[in-house]
Short mmCIF file of C-alpha atoms in Angstrom, two decimals:
data_model
loop_
_atom_site.label_atom_id
_atom_site.label_comp_id
_atom_site.label_asym_id
_atom_site.label_seq_id
_atom_site.Cartn_x
_atom_site.Cartn_y
_atom_site.Cartn_z
CA MET N 1 1.48 15.27 16.99
CA ILE N 2 0.98 11.53 17.54
CA ILE N 3 0.85 9.26 14.49
CA ILE N 4 -0.46 5.74 14.99
CA GLY N 5 1.03 3.41 12.36
CA ALA N 6 4.37 3.31 10.53
CA GLY N 7 3.18 2.45 7.05
CA PRO N 8 3.88 4.66 3.99
CA GLY N 9 1.22 7.19 4.96
CA GLY N 10 2.28 7.52 8.59
CA LEU N 11 5.98 7.82 7.77
CA ALA N 12 5.36 10.31 4.98
CA LEU N 13 3.30 12.42 7.38
CA ALA N 14 6.04 12.30 10.03
CA HIS N 15 8.57 13.62 7.51
CA GLY N 16 6.18 16.24 6.16
CA LEU N 17 5.38 17.64 9.61
CA ARG N 18 9.05 17.62 10.57
CA ARG N 19 9.90 19.68 7.47
CA HIS N 20 7.44 22.31 8.73
CA GLY N 21 8.89 22.34 12.22
CA ILE N 22 6.03 20.34 13.77
CA ASP N 23 7.00 17.67 16.29
CA ALA N 24 5.56 14.27 15.41
CA VAL N 25 6.10 10.86 16.99
CA VAL N 26 5.07 7.61 15.29
CA HIS N 27 3.77 4.71 17.39
CA GLU N 28 3.74 1.32 15.64
CA ARG N 29 2.25 -1.84 17.11
CA ASP N 30 4.76 -4.20 15.42
CA ALA N 31 7.79 -5.02 17.53
CA ARG N 32 10.12 -3.96 14.73
CA ALA N 33 10.07 -2.94 11.09
CA GLY N 34 9.37 -5.98 8.93
CA ALA N 35 8.03 -8.04 11.86
CA ARG N 36 5.20 -9.41 9.71
CA PRO N 37 4.90 -9.95 5.94
CA GLN N 38 2.88 -7.21 4.27
CA GLY N 39 3.66 -7.79 0.62
CA TYR N 40 6.36 -6.79 -1.79
CA ARG N 41 5.52 -4.33 -4.53
CA ILE N 42 4.08 -0.83 -4.13
CA GLN N 43 3.11 1.17 -7.20
CA LEU N 44 3.04 4.94 -6.91
CA ASP N 45 1.58 7.09 -9.66
CA GLU N 46 1.24 10.87 -9.81
CA PRO N 47 -0.85 11.32 -6.64
CA GLY N 48 1.53 9.27 -4.49
CA LEU N 49 4.73 10.56 -6.06
CA THR N 50 3.59 14.16 -5.71
CA GLY N 51 2.70 13.52 -2.07
CA LEU N 52 6.01 11.80 -1.43
CA ARG N 53 7.91 14.71 -2.99
CA HIS N 54 6.04 17.17 -0.76
CA CYS N 55 6.67 15.24 2.45
CA LEU N 56 10.16 13.76 2.18
CA PRO N 57 13.47 15.61 2.33
CA THR N 58 14.78 16.03 -1.21
CA GLU N 59 17.64 13.57 -0.75
CA LEU N 60 15.30 10.82 0.48
CA PHE N 61 12.80 11.42 -2.31
CA GLU N 62 15.62 11.16 -4.85
CA LEU N 63 16.78 7.92 -3.24
CA CYS N 64 13.26 6.54 -3.50
CA LEU N 65 13.22 7.26 -7.23
CA ALA N 66 16.76 5.92 -7.65
CA THR N 67 15.73 2.55 -6.21
CA ALA N 68 12.40 2.27 -8.07
CA GLY N 69 11.59 0.72 -11.40
CA ALA N 70 9.95 2.70 -14.19
CA PRO N 71 7.86 0.19 -16.16
CA PRO N 72 5.71 1.31 -19.11
CA ALA N 73 2.80 3.41 -17.90
CA ARG N 74 0.15 1.01 -19.12
CA VAL N 75 -2.21 -1.48 -17.52
CA SER N 76 -3.09 -4.57 -19.53
CA VAL N 77 -5.99 -6.99 -19.04
CA ARG N 78 -5.88 -10.31 -20.90
CA ASN N 79 -7.83 -13.53 -20.87
CA ARG N 80 -6.38 -16.97 -20.12
CA TYR N 81 -5.29 -17.28 -23.76
CA LEU N 82 -3.40 -13.94 -23.53
CA GLU N 83 -5.84 -12.18 -25.83
CA VAL N 84 -5.90 -8.47 -24.91
CA LEU N 85 -9.19 -7.36 -23.37
CA ALA N 86 -8.04 -3.87 -22.33
CA ASP N 87 -4.85 -1.92 -22.64
CA ARG N 88 -4.73 1.66 -21.47
CA ALA N 89 -2.68 4.31 -19.73
CA ALA N 90 -2.16 3.68 -16.02
CA ALA N 91 -5.02 4.98 -13.90
CA HIS N 92 -4.92 8.65 -12.90
CA ALA N 93 -1.99 9.46 -15.21
CA SER N 94 -2.41 13.02 -16.48
CA GLY N 95 -0.39 12.63 -19.65
CA THR N 96 1.19 16.09 -19.26
CA ALA N 97 4.71 16.58 -20.51
CA ASP N 98 6.22 17.07 -17.04
CA ALA N 99 4.29 14.24 -15.35
CA VAL N 100 6.30 11.52 -13.65
CA GLY N 101 5.25 8.08 -14.84
CA PRO N 102 4.38 5.31 -12.41
CA ARG N 103 7.15 3.81 -10.31
CA ALA N 104 7.33 0.30 -8.90
CA PHE N 105 8.87 0.17 -5.42
CA ASP N 106 9.93 -2.71 -3.25
CA ARG N 107 7.85 -2.22 -0.10
CA PRO N 108 10.56 -3.14 2.48
CA THR N 109 13.11 -0.94 0.68
CA LEU N 110 10.74 2.02 0.53
CA ARG N 111 9.98 1.60 4.23
CA ARG N 112 13.69 1.53 5.14
CA ILE N 113 14.22 4.76 3.21
CA MET N 114 11.23 6.41 4.88
CA LEU N 115 12.41 5.36 8.35
CA HIS N 116 15.75 7.06 7.71
CA GLY N 117 16.08 10.36 9.53
CA LEU N 118 13.29 9.59 12.00
CA ASP N 119 15.59 8.28 14.72
CA GLY N 120 13.86 8.57 18.08
CA GLN N 121 10.55 9.48 16.43
CA VAL N 122 9.32 5.95 15.71
CA HIS N 123 8.39 3.73 18.67
CA HIS N 124 7.77 0.06 17.89
CA GLY N 125 5.82 -2.32 20.09
CA ALA N 126 3.25 0.41 20.88
CA ARG N 127 -0.27 -0.97 20.48
CA LEU N 128 -2.94 1.68 20.95
CA THR N 129 -5.88 0.63 23.11
CA SER N 130 -7.73 3.91 23.69
CA TYR N 131 -7.44 7.68 23.85
CA ARG N 132 -8.99 10.38 26.01
CA HIS N 133 -9.68 14.07 25.58
CA GLU N 134 -8.03 16.42 28.07
CA ASP N 135 -9.52 19.60 29.52
CA ASP N 136 -6.97 21.77 27.68
CA GLY N 137 -8.09 20.48 24.27
CA ARG N 138 -5.27 18.00 23.83
CA VAL N 139 -5.70 14.25 23.51
CA THR N 140 -3.88 11.40 25.26
CA ALA N 141 -3.10 8.06 23.60
CA CYS N 142 -3.06 5.00 25.84
CA PHE N 143 -1.03 1.92 24.91
CA ALA N 144 -1.28 -1.73 25.88
CA ASP N 145 1.96 -1.67 27.91
CA GLY N 146 0.67 1.17 30.12
CA ARG N 147 2.48 4.00 28.39
CA THR N 148 0.64 7.18 27.48
CA ALA N 149 1.43 10.12 25.22
CA THR N 150 -0.34 13.47 24.96
CA ALA N 151 -0.41 15.78 21.94
CA ASP N 152 -2.51 18.34 20.09
CA LEU N 153 -3.57 15.76 17.49
CA ILE N 154 -3.72 11.99 17.02
CA VAL N 155 -3.59 10.73 13.44
CA GLY N 156 -4.71 7.17 12.77
CA ALA N 157 -2.51 5.73 10.03
CA ASP N 158 -2.99 2.22 11.37
CA GLY N 159 -4.42 0.48 8.35
CA VAL N 160 -7.47 -1.61 7.54
CA ASN N 161 -7.95 -2.82 11.12
CA SER N 162 -7.49 0.67 12.55
CA THR N 163 -7.99 1.04 16.29
CA VAL N 164 -8.24 4.81 15.86
CA ARG N 165 -11.11 4.44 13.37
CA ARG N 166 -12.91 2.02 15.67
CA LEU N 167 -12.71 4.55 18.50
CA LEU N 168 -13.43 7.67 16.45
CA LEU N 169 -16.02 6.35 13.99
CA PRO N 170 -17.40 3.08 15.38
CA GLU N 171 -20.24 3.15 12.87
CA VAL N 172 -17.86 2.80 9.88
CA ARG N 173 -17.55 -0.74 8.60
CA VAL N 174 -14.71 -2.30 6.64
CA GLU N 175 -16.29 -4.92 4.41
CA ASP N 176 -14.93 -8.17 3.05
CA ALA N 177 -14.40 -7.53 -0.67
CA GLY N 178 -14.90 -11.24 -1.31
CA LEU N 179 -11.41 -11.79 -2.73
CA ARG N 180 -8.47 -13.84 -1.49
CA LEU N 181 -4.94 -13.70 -2.90
CA VAL N 182 -1.84 -15.85 -2.78
CA TYR N 183 0.95 -13.31 -3.26
CA GLY N 184 4.62 -13.94 -3.98
CA ARG N 185 7.63 -13.17 -6.16
CA ILE N 186 9.35 -14.52 -9.25
CA PRO N 187 13.07 -13.65 -9.01
CA LEU N 188 14.42 -11.94 -12.13
CA ASP N 189 18.05 -12.81 -12.65
CA ALA N 190 19.44 -12.45 -16.16
CA ARG N 191 18.55 -16.00 -17.13
CA ALA N 192 14.97 -15.71 -15.89
CA ARG N 193 14.49 -12.33 -17.57
CA GLU N 194 15.60 -13.80 -20.88
CA ALA N 195 13.38 -16.88 -20.49
CA LEU N 196 10.17 -15.00 -19.67
CA PRO N 197 7.84 -13.61 -22.36
CA ASP N 198 8.14 -9.96 -23.33
CA TRP N 199 4.46 -9.17 -22.70
CA VAL N 200 5.08 -9.49 -18.95
CA PHE N 201 7.29 -6.40 -19.03
CA GLU N 202 5.24 -4.23 -21.38
CA SER N 203 2.91 -2.84 -18.67
CA VAL N 204 3.20 -1.53 -15.14
CA PHE N 205 0.70 -4.25 -14.22
CA THR N 206 -0.98 -7.06 -16.10
CA VAL N 207 -4.14 -8.91 -15.09
CA LEU N 208 -4.99 -12.27 -16.64
CA THR N 209 -8.62 -13.13 -15.97
CA GLY N 210 -10.20 -16.53 -16.09
CA GLY N 211 -13.70 -15.08 -16.31
CA PRO N 212 -16.57 -14.46 -13.86
CA GLY N 213 -16.25 -16.51 -10.69
CA GLU N 214 -12.88 -17.89 -11.74
CA ALA N 215 -9.32 -17.21 -10.63
CA HIS N 216 -7.15 -14.41 -11.96
CA LEU N 217 -3.42 -13.78 -12.14
CA GLY N 218 -1.71 -10.44 -11.48
CA LEU N 219 1.84 -9.57 -12.54
CA GLY N 220 3.92 -6.46 -11.81
CA PRO N 221 7.65 -6.09 -12.57
CA VAL N 222 9.99 -4.54 -10.00
CA GLN N 223 13.24 -3.79 -11.83
CA PHE N 224 15.44 -1.39 -9.92
CA ALA N 225 17.06 1.57 -11.63
CA ASN N 226 19.86 1.02 -9.09
CA ARG N 227 20.20 -1.92 -6.72
CA PRO N 228 19.07 -0.55 -3.35
CA ASP N 229 22.18 -1.40 -1.32
CA ARG N 230 24.46 0.30 -3.86
CA ALA N 231 22.22 3.35 -4.16
CA GLY N 232 22.11 3.70 -0.38
CA ARG N 233 25.89 3.48 -0.03
CA ALA N 234 26.29 6.20 -2.65
CA ARG N 235 24.43 8.71 -0.46
CA THR N 236 25.98 11.04 2.07
CA PRO N 237 25.24 10.15 4.78
CA VAL N 238 24.91 6.48 3.87
CA VAL N 239 21.42 4.93 3.95
CA ASP N 240 21.66 1.25 4.86
CA LEU N 241 19.47 -0.71 2.41
CA PRO N 242 19.23 -4.45 1.70
CA PRO N 243 20.68 -6.02 -1.48
CA VAL N 244 17.34 -6.79 -3.15
CA GLY N 245 17.36 -8.15 -6.68
CA ASP N 246 14.81 -7.55 -9.43
CA TYR N 247 11.62 -9.57 -9.27
CA LEU N 248 8.16 -10.00 -10.70
CA ALA N 249 5.34 -9.63 -8.19
CA CYS N 250 2.97 -12.48 -8.93
CA MET N 251 -0.40 -13.13 -7.33
CA ILE N 252 -3.21 -15.58 -7.92
CA GLY N 253 -6.60 -14.50 -6.65
CA ALA N 254 -10.09 -15.94 -6.57
CA PRO N 255 -13.49 -15.16 -5.06
CA ALA N 256 -13.83 -16.17 -1.43
CA ASP N 257 -16.74 -18.43 -2.36
CA HIS N 258 -14.75 -20.34 -4.98
CA PRO N 259 -15.31 -24.07 -4.30
CA ALA N 260 -11.59 -24.68 -3.78
CA MET N 261 -11.02 -21.68 -1.48
CA PRO N 262 -10.69 -22.53 2.25
CA ALA N 263 -12.05 -20.36 5.04
CA THR N 264 -9.89 -17.33 5.83
CA ALA N 265 -8.50 -18.74 9.08
CA ASP N 266 -7.55 -21.97 7.33
CA LEU N 267 -6.00 -20.06 4.44
CA ARG N 268 -3.80 -18.05 6.79
CA ALA N 269 -2.64 -21.24 8.53
CA LEU N 270 -1.38 -22.92 5.34
CA PRO N 271 2.39 -23.37 4.92
CA THR N 272 3.91 -21.89 1.77
CA ALA N 273 4.06 -25.20 -0.12
CA ALA N 274 0.34 -25.72 0.51
CA LEU N 275 -0.38 -22.13 -0.59
CA ARG N 276 1.31 -22.87 -3.89
CA GLU N 277 -0.73 -26.04 -4.37
CA LEU N 278 -3.91 -24.15 -3.54
CA ALA N 279 -3.13 -21.31 -5.96
CA LEU N 280 -2.46 -23.70 -8.82
CA ARG N 281 -5.64 -25.62 -8.01
CA LEU N 282 -7.61 -22.37 -8.03
CA LEU N 283 -6.13 -21.44 -11.39
CA GLY N 284 -7.09 -24.75 -12.95
CA GLY N 285 -6.34 -25.68 -16.54
CA GLY N 286 -6.72 -24.16 -19.97
CA TRP N 287 -4.24 -21.30 -19.51
CA HIS N 288 -1.63 -20.27 -22.08
CA GLU N 289 1.70 -22.07 -21.77
CA ASP N 290 3.39 -18.76 -20.85
CA VAL N 291 1.44 -18.80 -17.57
CA HIS N 292 2.81 -22.21 -16.69
CA ARG N 293 6.35 -21.05 -17.54
CA LEU N 294 5.90 -18.12 -15.18
CA LEU N 295 4.52 -20.11 -12.29
CA ALA N 296 7.29 -22.68 -12.57
CA ARG N 297 9.59 -19.87 -11.37
CA TRP N 298 7.34 -18.68 -8.51
CA ASP N 299 9.38 -18.58 -5.30
CA THR N 300 7.43 -20.85 -2.96
CA ALA N 301 9.14 -19.45 0.15
CA SER N 302 7.87 -15.95 -0.71
CA LEU N 303 4.17 -16.84 -0.74
CA LEU N 304 1.67 -15.29 1.67
CA PRO N 305 -2.15 -15.12 1.77
CA LEU N 306 -4.14 -11.89 1.68
CA ARG N 307 -7.79 -11.09 2.42
CA ILE N 308 -9.00 -8.06 0.48
CA SER N 309 -11.18 -5.49 2.25
CA THR N 310 -12.96 -2.31 1.26
CA THR N 311 -14.54 0.51 3.26
CA GLY N 312 -18.30 0.77 3.25
CA PRO N 313 -20.21 4.08 3.08
CA VAL N 314 -18.84 6.83 5.33
CA ALA N 315 -20.91 9.90 6.22
CA PRO N 316 -19.14 13.19 7.05
CA TRP N 317 -18.19 13.53 10.71
CA GLU N 318 -17.43 16.41 13.06
CA PRO N 319 -13.72 17.31 12.99
CA GLY N 320 -11.68 17.32 16.18
CA PRO N 321 -8.22 16.52 17.55
CA VAL N 322 -8.29 12.97 16.12
CA THR N 323 -8.23 12.17 12.40
CA LEU N 324 -7.44 9.38 9.94
CA ILE N 325 -5.40 8.80 6.80
CA GLY N 326 -4.93 5.94 4.35
CA ASP N 327 -6.52 2.53 4.74
CA ALA N 328 -7.62 3.49 8.24
CA ILE N 329 -10.44 5.49 6.64
CA HIS N 330 -10.66 4.49 2.95
CA ALA N 331 -9.49 0.90 2.47
CA MET N 332 -9.90 -0.17 -1.15
CA SER N 333 -9.24 -3.23 -3.28
CA PRO N 334 -5.89 -3.20 -5.10
CA VAL N 335 -7.20 -3.40 -8.67
CA LEU N 336 -6.43 0.28 -9.39
CA ALA N 337 -3.18 0.29 -7.36
CA MET N 338 -4.38 3.45 -5.62
CA GLY N 339 -4.30 2.46 -1.94
CA ALA N 340 -0.74 3.54 -1.18
CA ASN N 341 -1.07 6.46 -3.60
CA THR N 342 -4.04 7.83 -1.71
CA ALA N 343 -2.47 7.26 1.71
CA VAL N 344 0.63 9.26 0.76
CA ARG N 345 -1.55 11.95 -0.81
CA ASP N 346 -3.45 12.12 2.49
CA ALA N 347 -0.16 12.68 4.31
CA ALA N 348 0.72 15.59 2.03
CA GLU N 349 -2.76 17.12 2.27
CA LEU N 350 -2.77 16.92 6.07
CA THR N 351 0.75 18.35 6.19
CA ARG N 352 -0.37 21.34 4.15
CA ALA N 353 -3.41 21.85 6.33
CA LEU N 354 -1.40 21.77 9.56
CA ALA N 355 1.55 23.82 8.32
CA GLY N 356 -0.15 27.12 9.15
CA VAL N 357 -1.48 26.12 12.57
CA THR N 358 0.36 27.78 15.45
CA GLY N 359 -1.67 26.81 18.53
CA ARG N 360 -4.40 24.67 20.01
CA ASP N 361 -7.18 27.15 19.33
CA GLY N 362 -9.94 26.56 16.80
CA SER N 363 -7.47 26.79 13.92
CA LEU N 364 -6.27 23.23 14.56
CA VAL N 365 -9.76 21.78 14.31
CA GLU N 366 -10.45 23.97 11.27
CA ALA N 367 -7.30 22.65 9.59
CA VAL N 368 -8.25 19.06 10.36
CA GLY N 369 -11.77 19.67 9.05
CA SER N 370 -10.40 21.22 5.87
CA TYR N 371 -8.17 18.19 5.28
CA GLU N 372 -11.01 15.73 5.98
CA SER N 373 -13.34 17.52 3.58
CA ARG N 374 -10.79 17.43 0.74
CA MET N 375 -9.86 13.83 1.51
CA ARG N 376 -13.48 12.68 1.33
CA ASP N 377 -13.85 14.41 -2.04
CA TYR N 378 -10.94 12.60 -3.71
CA ALA N 379 -10.64 9.33 -1.78
CA PHE N 380 -14.14 7.89 -1.64
CA PRO N 381 -14.74 8.14 -5.41
CA ILE N 382 -11.57 6.04 -5.81
CA VAL N 383 -12.92 3.48 -3.32
CA ALA N 384 -16.10 3.27 -5.41
CA GLU N 385 -14.18 3.05 -8.69
CA SER N 386 -11.97 0.30 -7.25
CA ARG N 387 -15.08 -1.63 -6.26
CA ARG N 388 -16.64 -1.28 -9.73
CA THR N 389 -13.43 -2.27 -11.50
CA GLY N 390 -12.89 -5.19 -9.16
CA GLN N 391 -16.40 -6.43 -9.82
CA GLN N 392 -15.82 -6.25 -13.58
CA ARG N 393 -12.34 -7.77 -13.71
CA VAL N 394 -11.85 -10.17 -10.81
CA GLY N 395 -15.19 -10.95 -9.17
CA GLN N 396 -15.07 -8.54 -6.23
CA ARG N 397 -18.34 -8.17 -4.32
#
């Protein structure tokens, strides 16, 4: 199998297939892991954690949990004065006695763990340009540097700007959700933790909304059960992880048509100091003093801009030896924190579907079709729910 993209979904799928004795090679366009900033915090709830457990070797899954935070399983929405507008259990939590509550992961740490054990199976600097169907039913991937690879199946796990989706389903459109974010971190050493208000740590994620058409603030704590480098050294064999400290993921977002918001290209060109100035200008005045205390600790060097996208309507398609998982097929706004969850669930569902396939006869296409049918049933309602919630809370289109 060929997997295009080394994000959480692609890496989970590689591990899942390997556990079932299926050869899988991941091709990633970035020159190396961490070559470009992609954010910091990933929240996994039941769907993602269950998928991760199914795909990863037990020791790696346990290391993931050991290096994750376990904040209260609640999502809070407040206004600029910190008055509570909504406070409820985290989305898609079942509430059953044996359910695992949401976990907050550091994205680079999670990726390092998921790369472990895939030596020789992940090729960086491999940008897909096209693929072709062979007479024997297999499919060949063609890369920008002239390399090719042939397999029974190509899986596009290559994100919002998926080349695989563009080739397979050119009619599908990824739409601008009309939101822009300035995303960064607030380091949480002991002094900072003591100085910050308790309400910040009482939910897995907190949204402070300025009202329709105005900016909003998002906050999510990442407090490790074990510092990643120490947890990695405690494993046999050792997993080399960076010494990341606790932090608070902090983002300021606003509608793309906000008067103070620059065009996307200009936004992406801003240096970090200018991003900070822009974010504070977008936020404006009239916010509770706790907000100003928080933002005084925002790490300017950590800031990066994000454009939020969402997938438009997708009609069922004919299954074949090319398929898609994650944001490549169902990009969604982050308001429900279900993007990574759904991508990892996709990996587990596709792994299950392919586990019983023994050849390149019709059973492979049937397995792919079965996965795609299930995926459409659970993923696209979440895309729609994310859109509705984003429209209500933060001014998404």
